[in-house]
C-alpha cells in the first residue's frame, strides 16, 4: 500500500469518499454530455450581468491574495442586513463553514443531531471529526423539530443541524417555530441553522435577524451559491454573536477566499433588482416543474427553495430508475434523496425554459419505459 | 461574553489570529493607499493574457460548482509532470493543503518539526490541531537539514516541514541534499516538502519527480500563486504516492474549489511560454533589488524565489523601521522575517519596473531618516 503509515487512527477509520458525485463525473462515467444540469440546485439563471462585469474587472487583480479580513464583503453584508460586521464570518461556501463549525465543537465520540436524510456534507464533516451522528426521522417530509430537540436534550449534544428551508425536501417551518426551537435548545447546544435557500423562501419562513442574533449558541449559514447564481465562486457566510463569529478566526484558512469570487459576491449583493427578477423566474420554474410532474402522474411537493422535490408515488427503486434513465437516455442530470421514506422522491432544480423543455419531453418517455420495462 | 460556551478545550485555548496582516488591512490601519505591493510574494507581473482570457470565458459558468474530482486540472498536471493523475491532489492553495496535511497526521500533543522562523501558516495549522511545535534554528540563513533530521528522530515526530526554496530567506538546498534528507527520515515521519517557489528555483535545486514520488512519507506542495500569478485564485496541489494522495479525499471540502480559479490554472499550465518569459522578468527584478540594496549599503541574499531577502546589517528594530517607514511614508508594502537572527532582514517581492522605481526612490530616503532619527 502506498499510503503513509502513520495517519491518525481517526483518519485511518474514514473512507475516501465524495458526498455527492458531480455532474462532470457522471458525464465521464456515462460518456454522455449533460443537456440539462438541474440536479445540484445551482442556478441556471446565472448571476446578474453586473456580476459578470465585476468578475471580468476583478480578473486583472487575481494576482493578489484576497483580503484575509474579508472587510469589504463583511461590510456590504452588514449594511445589507442592518447589523454590525462583527456578527458576520465569511468562508469558502457553506460546505467549508460547516466543516469549521463541526471542528469548533465536536470531539471524538460526541453526539451530533441531524435529520435522517438531511444534508450529507454535514454528516461527512461530523464523521471527519469523529462525531457520532444521531439522526431523527423526518415527519411528513419536514424536519421534526420536537424530535430534534428531544434528541439534543437526551444526548446532551453540543451540535444540532437544521436546514430551513430544507434540502432535500424543499419544505420549511414558519419563523416562529424555528425561533421557538432555537430558544428551547440548551445553551450548551449549538444550532447550525442552514439558510442556504433563504432568498427563495416565503418571508414568514425566515426568523428576523434580530430574533436570533444575540444567541451565542446559534449560527445561521447563508450562501451566494443558490439564488445569487455563484455556486462556482465558493462564497458563504454566517450570522451569529460577535464572540461566536470570532471563533472562526482561530481555525479558518485566512487567505482561502477567491479574490474574484469575493468581488462577485459584493456585486451580487449590490444588485437586488436582479435578485428580485431571478426569484420570480425561480418561482415560475417551480410552477412549471409542478405542472410537468402533474402531467406525468407525479406529485410536486410544496417548495421554498430553488428546486422542487417530486413524490413519484412508489419505492426508491422507481425513483432511482427515473433519475438514472433521465441521465442515460436524455442527458438530464437530477438527484434524489438518499434515505427512506424520502427516497420515493426525485429532486429537480429550477432552471431556464430550455432545461424545462428537455424535462417536459423526456419525463413521459422515461416513465413509459419504466412502466413497460 | 458572546462566545458559544462549549467550544472544544483545544479551540478555547487558541487565540483568534491572522498569520499575516494583509495589505488591505494595512491600508485601512494607516489610511494610506499602497503604491507598491511587494510584500506578499504575489506576482505583480500577473498571469498570462491567455489566462485572463480563460477567466473571462469561465465567468459564464460560475453558476456551476466546480468538478469535485478536479479531473481536468489533475489530468493537465499529470500530463505536464509525466506522472499518473493518481499521484496528485488539488486544494485551496498550499495554505489549505497544509491544514489538511496537519489534520491527517497530528493529534493533540504530538511533536511537529519545522524551522525557527519558517512559514507561520504551517505553525498556525499545527497549533490549530493541538500539535507541539519543535523548531530548529536556521544555520547560515538556510534550513538546517541535519538539525531537522535529528529533531524528527529524537522526537519520533509524525510530521516535518521543509520549504525548498525557502521562505522567508530565499535560500535553497541542491536536489541531492533534499533527496538524502527525505531518504534519511523514518518511514513514520511525513515530510511536507513545500515547493511553492519551485518555478523560480535553479534546476539543480529541485529533486526530480521520480526521486520522491514512490515514498509514502513525502508530500510535495506546489501552487499557482507565485510564478503563475494566480494568488487570488487559490489553486494548490500536492505530489505524493496515490495512497497518500487519496487520504485528502477523506477530509477535504470536495466542492471547495473556485470554478474560475481551476479554469485559470489549467490555462496557466498550458501557457509555458509565458512562464518562461515571466521567470526572466522575475530574475531581472531580483537583480534590480540586489542593485537597489547595494546602492543603499544593504546586502541582498542569494534568492531562488520571486522575492529577495535583504540583510540590513543591524538589528530587528532597524529592519522593522525600514518596513514601517516604507509603508507609512511611501505606501510601499514589504514584509520581514519574524524571528532572530532572520529578522535583521527585510523581504522584497519581485515586481514590474514601476514598483522597483518606487523602491529605488524611497529606500534611500527611509535609510537617511532612520540614520538621523
XYZ file of C-alpha atoms in Angstrom:
746
model
C 0.000 0.000 0.000
C 1.290 3.433 -0.866
C -0.450 5.296 1.983
C 1.630 6.989 4.674
C 1.710 4.534 7.570
C 1.006 6.885 10.427
C -2.211 8.708 9.643
C -4.202 9.332 12.816
C -6.459 6.452 13.917
C -9.480 8.625 13.106
C -8.249 9.311 9.586
C -7.434 5.632 9.073
C -11.013 4.783 10.040
C -12.532 7.119 7.431
C -13.410 6.117 3.877
C -12.111 8.117 0.917
C -15.388 9.416 -0.363
C -17.327 12.100 -2.197
C -20.514 13.333 -0.503
C -22.026 13.888 -3.946
C -20.992 12.603 -7.354
C -20.569 15.678 -9.520
C -22.234 16.075 -12.913
C -18.832 16.142 -14.620
C -18.067 12.729 -13.106
C -21.420 11.456 -14.405
C -20.533 12.703 -17.865
C -17.235 10.861 -17.739
C -18.814 7.669 -16.380
C -21.642 7.606 -18.899
C -19.691 9.006 -21.820
C -22.582 11.377 -22.409
C -22.812 15.164 -22.210
C -25.376 16.691 -19.864
C -28.010 18.680 -21.736
C -29.970 19.858 -18.682
C -27.971 20.433 -15.499
C -30.801 20.522 -12.974
C -29.549 18.283 -10.175
C -27.283 20.286 -7.884
C -29.555 23.224 -7.074
C -27.250 25.566 -8.872
C -28.914 28.465 -10.614
C -29.014 28.053 -14.373
C -30.359 31.594 -14.473
C -26.827 32.600 -13.630
C -25.644 35.671 -11.741
C -26.566 39.205 -12.778
C -24.907 40.839 -15.769
C -23.492 43.336 -13.286
C -21.810 40.436 -11.517
C -20.308 39.062 -14.718
C -18.985 42.558 -15.370
C -17.463 42.677 -11.874
C -15.805 39.284 -12.428
C -14.223 40.453 -15.675
C -12.983 43.594 -13.922
C -11.595 41.626 -10.992
C -9.651 39.308 -13.304
C -6.901 41.901 -13.543
C -6.366 41.693 -9.778
C -6.344 37.928 -9.452
C -2.575 38.014 -8.943
C -3.325 39.435 -5.476
C -4.423 37.393 -2.482
C -7.877 38.299 -1.260
C -8.085 40.456 1.868
C -7.837 37.919 4.734
C -10.200 40.028 6.844
C -12.864 39.982 4.112
C -13.528 43.549 5.193
C -15.445 44.857 2.209
C -17.706 41.820 1.813
C -18.485 41.723 5.523
C -19.258 45.438 5.476
C -21.526 45.050 2.456
C -23.370 42.188 4.146
C -23.613 44.163 7.374
C -25.099 47.151 5.570
C -27.491 44.918 3.674
C -28.677 43.115 6.801
C -28.565 46.055 9.180
C -26.157 44.520 11.683
C -22.534 45.211 12.650
C -19.942 43.354 10.604
C -18.700 41.743 13.822
C -21.726 39.457 13.617
C -20.544 38.027 10.303
C -17.954 35.430 9.349
C -17.089 34.582 5.748
C -15.909 31.250 4.375
C -15.480 29.044 1.314
C -19.174 28.269 0.854
C -21.472 26.756 3.444
C -19.726 23.399 2.981
C -16.454 24.881 4.171
C -18.134 26.713 7.024
C -19.899 23.532 8.170
C -16.539 21.801 8.381
C -15.219 24.614 10.555
C -18.301 24.647 12.769
C -18.026 20.921 13.416
C -14.348 21.347 14.231
C -15.147 24.123 16.706
C -17.387 21.967 18.879
C -17.081 18.254 18.123
C -14.570 15.938 19.738
C -14.280 12.208 19.100
C -17.375 10.299 20.143
C -19.564 13.344 20.755
C -23.187 13.097 19.628
C -24.366 15.402 16.846
C -28.039 15.700 15.957
C -29.406 15.943 12.447
C -32.318 14.654 10.395
C -32.250 11.212 8.788
C -31.726 12.062 5.134
C -30.542 15.606 5.809
C -27.563 17.311 4.163
C -24.876 14.630 3.554
C -21.965 17.069 3.574
C -22.720 17.999 7.176
C -22.654 14.304 8.070
C -19.360 13.954 6.201
C -17.767 16.661 8.340
C -19.161 15.158 11.564
C -17.647 11.790 10.649
C -14.422 13.532 9.691
C -14.069 14.871 13.211
C -15.041 11.619 14.886
C -18.514 12.754 15.948
C -21.356 10.288 16.440
C -24.377 11.121 14.273
C -27.778 10.826 15.888
C -30.397 11.091 13.149
C -34.035 11.970 13.707
C -36.507 10.827 11.008
C -38.445 13.431 9.036
C -42.110 13.768 9.931
C -44.417 14.365 6.967
C -41.450 15.405 4.822
C -40.434 18.094 7.294
C -37.568 18.079 9.727
C -39.044 17.062 13.079
C -38.411 19.978 15.452
C -39.720 18.195 18.543
C -37.699 15.114 17.678
C -34.528 17.131 17.111
C -34.993 18.990 20.376
C -35.644 15.795 22.317
C -32.567 14.155 20.816
C -30.373 17.174 21.593
C -31.519 17.147 25.213
C -31.347 13.377 25.649
C -27.853 13.161 24.169
C -26.547 16.384 25.717
C -25.356 17.130 22.204
C -23.002 20.041 21.500
C -24.357 20.493 17.968
C -27.636 20.216 16.086
C -28.231 20.857 12.391
C -31.444 22.277 10.948
C -31.956 23.427 7.364
C -34.777 25.903 6.868
C -35.916 25.807 4.116
C -34.953 22.177 3.958
C -32.820 20.324 1.468
C -33.640 17.724 0.066
C -37.383 18.130 0.674
C -37.919 21.826 -0.096
C -40.160 22.088 2.973
C -39.981 24.808 5.625
C -41.098 25.831 9.053
C -42.593 29.228 9.824
C -40.218 31.627 11.548
C -41.908 31.438 14.950
C -41.448 27.667 15.091
C -37.758 27.985 14.268
C -37.288 30.689 16.889
C -39.108 28.607 19.487
C -36.895 25.645 18.606
C -33.729 27.733 18.996
C -34.919 29.158 22.303
C -35.801 25.724 23.648
C -32.346 24.294 22.982
C -29.921 24.133 25.903
C -27.317 26.909 25.867
C -24.726 24.163 25.555
C -26.123 23.007 22.229
C -25.018 24.964 19.167
C -27.684 25.250 16.482
C -26.479 25.418 12.884
C -29.431 26.947 11.111
C -28.616 26.368 7.447
C -30.380 29.010 5.377
C -28.791 28.264 2.008
C -32.200 28.733 0.423
C -33.343 31.781 2.384
C -33.660 34.046 -0.665
C -36.368 31.862 -2.202
C -38.332 31.246 0.993
C -41.641 32.896 1.800
C -40.952 35.887 4.080
C -42.721 34.302 7.041
C -40.362 31.297 6.946
C -37.333 33.368 7.931
C -36.680 34.383 11.534
C -35.806 38.064 11.649
C -32.126 38.786 12.042
C -32.741 40.300 15.490
C -34.644 37.287 16.771
C -31.531 35.078 16.913
C -28.501 37.348 16.558
C -27.863 37.668 20.300
C -27.831 33.937 20.997
C -24.251 32.619 21.331
C -25.498 29.115 20.511
C -26.960 29.915 17.091
C -25.035 30.175 13.813
C -27.026 30.861 10.653
C -25.294 29.882 7.401
C -26.013 31.543 4.071
C -24.526 31.477 0.605
C -24.163 33.132 -2.776
C -24.396 29.700 -4.439
C -28.161 29.458 -4.866
C -30.394 32.400 -5.832
C -27.367 34.639 -6.466
C -26.100 32.132 -9.028
C -22.489 31.908 -7.834
C -22.014 28.252 -6.818
C -18.620 28.123 -8.530
C -17.329 31.118 -6.564
C -17.496 29.469 -3.116
C -18.733 32.356 -1.002
C -20.691 31.592 2.153
C -21.181 33.499 5.381
C -22.521 33.091 8.876
C -24.607 35.249 11.189
C -24.006 34.872 14.928
C -22.913 36.756 18.001
C -19.539 38.505 17.626
C -17.935 36.072 20.077
C -19.079 33.020 18.165
C -18.151 34.641 14.843
C -14.642 35.283 16.134
C -14.113 31.583 16.847
C -13.709 31.036 13.101
C -10.598 33.232 13.234
C -8.919 30.540 15.323
C -9.024 27.882 12.636
C -10.050 29.241 9.257
C -7.809 29.461 6.217
C -7.400 33.230 6.312
C -6.129 33.503 2.751
C -8.600 30.907 1.475
C -11.092 33.088 -0.386
C -11.005 33.590 -4.128
C -10.481 37.265 -4.887
C -12.698 37.183 -7.961
C -15.371 35.309 -6.010
C -15.440 37.932 -3.280
C -15.730 40.704 -5.872
C -18.597 38.784 -7.493
C -20.419 38.415 -4.178
C -20.138 42.127 -3.411
C -21.523 42.949 -6.855
C -24.316 40.400 -6.467
C -25.394 41.882 -3.171
C -25.496 45.333 -4.740
C -27.847 44.197 -7.498
C -31.026 43.483 -5.561
C -33.109 44.241 -8.641
C -31.641 41.203 -10.312
C -32.308 39.092 -7.240
C -35.945 40.182 -7.340
C -36.162 39.253 -11.005
C -34.475 35.887 -10.573
C -36.705 34.986 -7.633
C -39.666 35.475 -9.930
C -38.081 33.258 -12.562
C -37.364 30.617 -9.912
C -40.972 30.750 -8.731
C -42.203 30.375 -12.306
C -39.883 27.448 -12.853
C -41.147 25.789 -9.675
C -44.668 26.078 -11.072
C -43.536 24.628 -14.364
C -41.912 21.647 -12.618
C -45.163 21.182 -10.730
C -47.133 21.096 -13.979
C -44.690 18.688 -15.644
C -44.879 16.416 -12.614
C -48.677 16.535 -12.585
C -48.897 15.755 -16.294
C -46.904 12.623 -15.571
C -48.938 11.495 -12.590
C -46.308 12.591 -10.082
C -46.811 14.912 -7.116
C -44.682 18.032 -6.703
C -44.225 18.861 -3.030
C -44.501 22.489 -1.895
C -41.102 24.206 -2.166
C -39.458 27.206 -0.537
C -36.222 26.601 -2.443
C -34.773 26.789 -5.938
C -35.677 23.144 -6.503
C -38.821 21.029 -6.352
C -38.990 17.632 -4.733
C -41.387 15.371 -6.568
C -43.079 12.389 -4.951
C -43.030 9.586 -7.516
C -45.560 7.573 -5.519
C -43.642 4.302 -5.491
C -40.439 2.982 -3.939
C -36.822 4.108 -4.045
C -36.009 1.790 -6.939
C -38.641 3.513 -9.042
C -37.322 6.985 -8.210
C -33.770 5.773 -8.877
C -34.934 4.439 -12.222
C -36.253 7.845 -13.200
C -33.033 9.570 -12.132
C -30.839 7.074 -13.959
C -32.860 6.988 -17.175
C -33.171 10.751 -17.388
C -29.384 10.857 -17.378
C -28.570 7.832 -19.515
C -31.267 8.325 -22.161
C -31.597 12.092 -22.202
C -28.550 13.648 -20.567
C -30.743 15.221 -17.902
C -28.980 15.457 -14.533
C -31.216 15.414 -11.452
C -30.724 13.935 -7.991
C -32.858 12.254 -5.313
C -32.881 11.977 -1.520
C -30.740 9.169 -0.159
C -32.826 7.707 2.656
C -36.323 6.188 3.108
C -39.028 7.370 3.073
C -37.662 10.497 1.350
C -36.165 8.427 -1.444
C -39.535 7.791 -3.031
C -38.912 11.291 -4.425
C -36.754 12.919 -7.083
C -35.320 16.420 -6.762
C -35.307 18.826 -9.705
C -33.603 22.228 -9.708
C -35.372 25.227 -11.192
C -33.817 26.435 -14.447
C -34.482 28.395 -17.633
C -37.098 27.241 -20.128
C -34.688 25.301 -22.317
C -33.915 22.875 -19.483
C -37.579 22.642 -18.518
C -38.475 21.881 -22.137
C -35.982 18.991 -22.125
C -37.542 17.671 -18.949
C -41.074 18.009 -20.293
C -40.135 15.938 -23.326
C -38.035 13.336 -21.529
C -40.010 12.573 -18.383
C -43.042 10.952 -20.073
C -40.721 8.802 -22.189
C -38.805 7.656 -19.125
C -41.987 6.842 -17.223
C -43.375 4.885 -20.165
C -40.141 2.929 -20.440
C -40.129 2.125 -16.744
C -43.775 1.012 -16.927
C -43.073 -1.268 -19.877
C -39.831 -2.484 -18.580
C -19.115 37.217 26.536
C -20.982 36.352 23.379
C -18.989 33.230 22.511
C -20.685 29.829 22.453
C -19.902 28.251 25.803
C -18.955 24.775 24.703
C -16.200 25.116 22.123
C -13.728 22.259 22.445
C -10.949 22.774 25.024
C -8.442 22.956 22.178
C -10.419 25.666 20.398
C -10.838 27.595 23.642
C -7.085 27.527 24.103
C -6.392 29.054 20.686
C -6.113 32.782 20.009
C -8.195 34.435 17.295
C -5.413 35.434 14.984
C -4.226 36.179 11.470
C -0.940 34.535 10.414
C -0.218 37.590 8.271
C -1.721 41.062 8.273
C -2.933 41.658 4.731
C -2.006 44.718 2.702
C -5.653 45.815 2.624
C -5.692 45.818 6.430
C -2.520 47.926 6.415
C -4.189 50.398 4.093
C -7.169 50.661 6.426
C -4.970 50.982 9.530
C -2.694 53.613 8.043
C -5.343 55.389 5.986
C -2.916 55.292 3.070
C -3.120 53.521 -0.279
C -0.368 51.097 -1.202
C 1.584 52.257 -4.235
C 3.933 49.263 -4.455
C 2.533 45.910 -3.328
C 5.777 43.968 -2.967
C 5.358 42.258 0.398
C 3.353 39.050 -0.057
C 5.363 37.374 -2.826
C 2.472 37.703 -5.189
C 3.389 38.247 -8.803
C 2.806 41.805 -9.925
C 3.660 40.568 -13.421
C 0.254 38.940 -13.298
C -0.907 35.818 -15.079
C -0.663 35.345 -18.848
C -3.073 37.136 -21.189
C -4.288 33.678 -22.164
C -5.209 33.101 -18.524
C -7.124 36.370 -18.281
C -8.968 35.310 -21.408
C -9.787 31.929 -19.836
C -11.088 33.657 -16.705
C -13.413 35.877 -18.722
C -14.658 32.829 -20.622
C -15.202 30.856 -17.410
C -17.251 33.669 -15.870
C -20.299 32.438 -17.755
C -20.041 29.087 -15.983
C -19.524 30.381 -12.461
C -23.113 29.421 -11.608
C -21.886 25.801 -11.652
C -19.990 24.128 -8.841
C -16.509 23.075 -9.837
C -15.965 19.380 -10.573
C -15.332 17.846 -7.113
C -12.882 15.360 -8.613
C -10.818 18.150 -10.181
C -10.402 15.751 -13.082
C -9.270 18.120 -15.814
C -6.782 20.043 -13.674
C -5.288 16.849 -12.270
C -5.004 15.411 -15.764
C -3.353 18.577 -17.061
C -0.859 18.497 -14.183
C -0.250 14.785 -14.723
C 0.473 15.327 -18.411
C 2.723 18.281 -17.619
C 4.708 16.383 -14.998
C 4.689 12.979 -16.663
C 3.026 11.090 -13.827
C -0.406 9.488 -13.353
C -3.096 11.797 -12.004
C -3.473 9.433 -9.030
C -0.276 10.949 -7.649
C -1.895 14.393 -7.461
C -4.285 16.027 -5.007
C -5.719 19.507 -5.513
C -6.699 22.002 -2.831
C -7.438 25.625 -1.999
C -3.860 26.837 -2.185
C -0.917 25.428 -0.259
C -2.287 27.057 2.911
C -5.432 24.962 2.689
C -3.480 21.826 1.852
C -1.127 22.364 4.816
C -4.154 22.487 7.104
C -5.366 19.181 5.704
C -1.937 17.562 5.940
C -1.616 18.527 9.599
C -5.089 17.159 10.261
C -4.173 13.859 8.598
C -1.305 13.109 10.954
C -1.287 15.318 14.041
C -3.139 14.539 17.256
C -3.067 16.664 20.389
C 0.393 16.917 21.931
C 2.254 15.365 19.025
C 5.596 16.916 18.098
C 5.922 18.578 14.703
C 9.278 19.707 13.363
C 9.905 22.921 11.479
C 12.491 25.681 11.264
C 12.533 28.560 13.722
C 11.221 31.424 11.622
C 9.743 29.173 8.919
C 6.311 29.541 7.330
C 3.918 30.878 10.015
C 0.780 29.475 8.389
C 2.107 25.942 8.838
C 2.682 26.706 12.520
C -0.854 28.119 12.734
C -2.317 24.857 11.464
C -0.159 22.776 13.820
C -1.381 24.829 16.762
C -4.925 24.554 15.451
C -4.755 20.780 15.724
C -3.057 20.762 19.098
C 0.374 19.796 17.836
C 3.534 20.748 19.699
C 5.958 22.712 17.510
C 9.618 21.804 17.760
C 11.601 24.465 15.926
C 15.144 24.069 14.651
C 17.165 27.262 14.139
C 18.353 28.183 10.651
C 22.058 27.690 10.001
C 23.662 30.383 7.831
C 20.222 31.512 6.629
C 19.360 28.027 5.386
C 17.050 25.485 6.921
C 19.263 23.086 8.866
C 18.750 19.669 7.307
C 20.858 17.806 9.889
C 19.072 19.619 12.687
C 15.631 18.870 11.273
C 16.510 15.207 10.805
C 17.903 14.910 14.314
C 14.819 16.566 15.786
C 12.459 14.324 13.806
C 14.285 11.236 15.045
C 14.674 12.417 18.630
C 11.015 13.389 18.917
C 9.646 10.465 16.887
C 7.701 13.167 15.054
C 4.901 12.271 12.638
C 5.490 15.417 10.565
C 8.340 17.630 9.433
C 8.133 20.745 7.262
C 10.784 21.839 4.812
C 10.444 24.630 2.255
C 12.801 24.386 -0.703
C 13.397 27.043 -1.927
C 12.873 28.603 1.463
C 10.553 31.366 2.541
C 11.389 33.818 4.166
C 15.094 33.563 3.320
C 15.016 32.744 -0.398
C 17.755 30.168 0.146
C 17.768 26.618 -1.215
C 19.409 23.236 -0.987
C 20.575 21.292 -4.016
C 18.289 18.438 -5.022
C 20.608 15.692 -3.843
C 20.674 17.101 -0.314
C 16.880 17.235 -0.211
C 16.589 13.679 -1.518
C 19.127 12.454 1.031
C 17.157 14.221 3.767
C 13.898 12.596 2.650
C 15.527 9.173 2.459
C 17.089 9.528 5.908
C 13.771 10.300 7.600
C 11.991 7.448 9.364
C 9.112 5.975 7.360
C 6.867 7.094 10.201
C 7.714 10.749 9.651
C 5.806 12.531 6.907
C 7.846 15.153 5.068
C 5.958 18.151 3.722
C 8.284 19.477 1.075
C 6.855 22.899 0.301
C 7.852 23.856 -3.231
C 5.753 26.985 -3.585
C 8.700 28.643 -5.289
C 9.807 25.731 -7.462
C 9.261 27.549 -10.769
C 11.852 30.205 -9.945
C 14.451 27.847 -8.487
C 17.643 26.839 -10.302
C 17.044 23.439 -11.942
C 19.538 21.670 -9.692
C 17.585 22.720 -6.578
C 14.572 20.579 -7.469
C 14.507 16.841 -6.837
C 13.235 15.057 -9.929
C 9.626 13.945 -9.697
C 10.701 10.295 -9.812
C 13.177 10.660 -6.969
C 10.448 11.075 -4.334
C 7.147 10.060 -5.918
C 7.220 6.481 -4.604
C 7.790 7.435 -0.976
C 4.533 7.236 1.037
C 6.019 9.614 3.606
C 6.677 12.539 1.260
C 4.138 15.143 0.106
C 5.368 17.937 -2.153
C 3.170 21.034 -2.226
C 3.030 23.411 -5.187
C 0.912 26.368 -6.212
C -0.296 28.652 -8.960
C 0.033 31.614 -6.591
C 3.646 32.567 -7.274
C 5.266 32.477 -10.721
C 1.924 31.710 -12.405
C 0.490 34.915 -10.918
C -2.764 33.485 -9.540
C -2.577 34.066 -5.775
C -6.192 35.232 -5.688
C -7.452 32.051 -7.342
C -6.405 29.671 -4.531
C -5.144 26.699 -6.520
C -2.549 24.449 -4.946
C -1.662 20.820 -5.473
C 0.364 18.010 -3.978
C 2.578 15.289 -5.397
C 2.767 12.020 -3.461
C 2.062 8.317 -3.725
C -1.512 7.513 -4.788
C -2.305 6.141 -1.330
C -1.174 9.284 0.437
C -2.932 11.470 -2.161
C -6.174 9.605 -1.549
C -6.081 10.457 2.151
C -7.151 14.007 1.236
C -10.418 12.564 -0.080
C -11.302 11.615 3.497
C -11.391 15.167 4.795
C -11.218 17.752 2.029
C -14.024 20.103 1.068
C -14.875 18.368 -2.191
C -16.825 21.284 -3.606
C -14.346 23.843 -2.253
C -12.556 24.887 -5.447
C -13.432 28.031 -7.361
C -14.549 27.082 -10.869
C -12.965 30.145 -12.431
C -9.769 29.524 -10.483
C -9.493 25.980 -11.772
C -10.049 27.170 -15.348
C -7.349 29.784 -14.811
C -4.881 27.197 -13.528
C -5.473 24.902 -16.495
C -4.897 27.818 -18.861
C -1.774 28.893 -16.968
C -0.279 25.435 -17.203
C -0.908 25.400 -20.945
C 0.997 28.652 -21.472
C 4.550 27.622 -20.674
C 5.900 30.327 -22.980
C 4.525 32.931 -20.624
C 6.025 31.133 -17.638
C 9.415 31.212 -19.352
C 9.028 34.929 -20.026
C 7.887 35.754 -16.501
C 10.744 33.777 -14.961
C 13.117 36.008 -16.884
C 11.335 39.115 -15.621
C 11.475 37.754 -12.061
C 15.210 37.087 -12.422
C 15.771 40.622 -13.756
C 13.756 42.050 -10.881
C 15.815 40.040 -8.372
C 18.934 41.623 -9.872
C 17.368 45.055 -9.649
C 16.502 44.555 -5.974
C 20.105 43.456 -5.437
C 21.387 46.664 -7.037
C 18.993 48.864 -5.072
C 20.054 47.131 -1.848
C 23.729 47.539 -2.684
C 23.337 51.224 -3.512
C 21.926 51.646 -0.009
C 24.626 49.699 1.775
C 22.420 46.653 2.315
C 23.206 43.089 1.282
C 20.808 41.137 -0.921
C 20.976 37.421 -0.128
C 21.002 34.904 -2.990
C 17.430 34.005 -3.974
C 15.769 31.062 -5.700
C 12.326 32.605 -5.291
C 10.211 35.501 -6.570
C 11.447 37.653 -3.702
C 14.781 38.815 -2.350
C 15.678 38.812 1.318
C 17.936 41.722 2.157
C 20.284 41.745 5.148
C 20.091 45.231 6.657
C 23.184 44.627 8.746
C 21.733 45.742 12.074
C 19.088 44.504 14.475
C 15.407 43.659 14.140
C 14.340 47.147 15.230
C 16.274 48.636 12.341
C 14.741 46.252 9.809
C 11.314 46.908 11.312
C 11.941 50.629 10.963
C 12.620 50.244 7.256
C 9.469 48.127 6.760
C 7.296 50.569 8.693
C 8.645 53.734 7.119
C 8.432 52.357 3.589
C 4.752 51.839 4.238
C 3.912 54.936 6.254
C 5.962 57.434 4.245
C 5.803 55.918 0.769
C 2.955 53.410 0.627
C 5.414 50.625 -0.150
C 4.320 47.280 1.316
C 7.101 44.815 2.142
C 7.484 42.273 4.945
C 10.288 40.853 7.085
C 11.083 37.566 8.841
C 9.600 37.274 12.306
C 12.361 35.623 14.328
C 16.041 36.311 15.196
C 18.524 36.177 13.599
C 16.476 36.218 10.378
C 14.737 39.415 11.419
C 17.792 41.531 10.699
C 16.470 41.218 7.139
C 13.657 42.626 5.037
C 11.889 40.677 2.301
C 11.004 42.307 -1.016
C 8.913 40.662 -3.742
C 9.963 40.944 -7.364
C 7.675 43.165 -9.414
C 7.462 45.272 -12.578
C 9.674 48.315 -13.047
C 7.126 50.798 -11.689
C 7.225 49.198 -8.243
C 11.018 48.887 -8.365
C 11.277 52.565 -9.290
C 9.219 53.471 -6.210
C 11.512 51.366 -4.066
C 14.652 52.884 -5.587
C 13.415 56.372 -4.758
C 12.050 55.602 -1.294
C 14.673 53.339 0.245
C 17.499 55.929 0.447
C 15.082 58.439 1.991
C 13.968 55.928 4.606
C 17.519 54.972 5.469
C 18.548 58.623 5.788
C 15.591 59.303 8.063
C 16.392 56.304 10.256
C 20.043 57.409 10.481
C 19.057 60.931 11.503
C 16.219 59.822 13.765
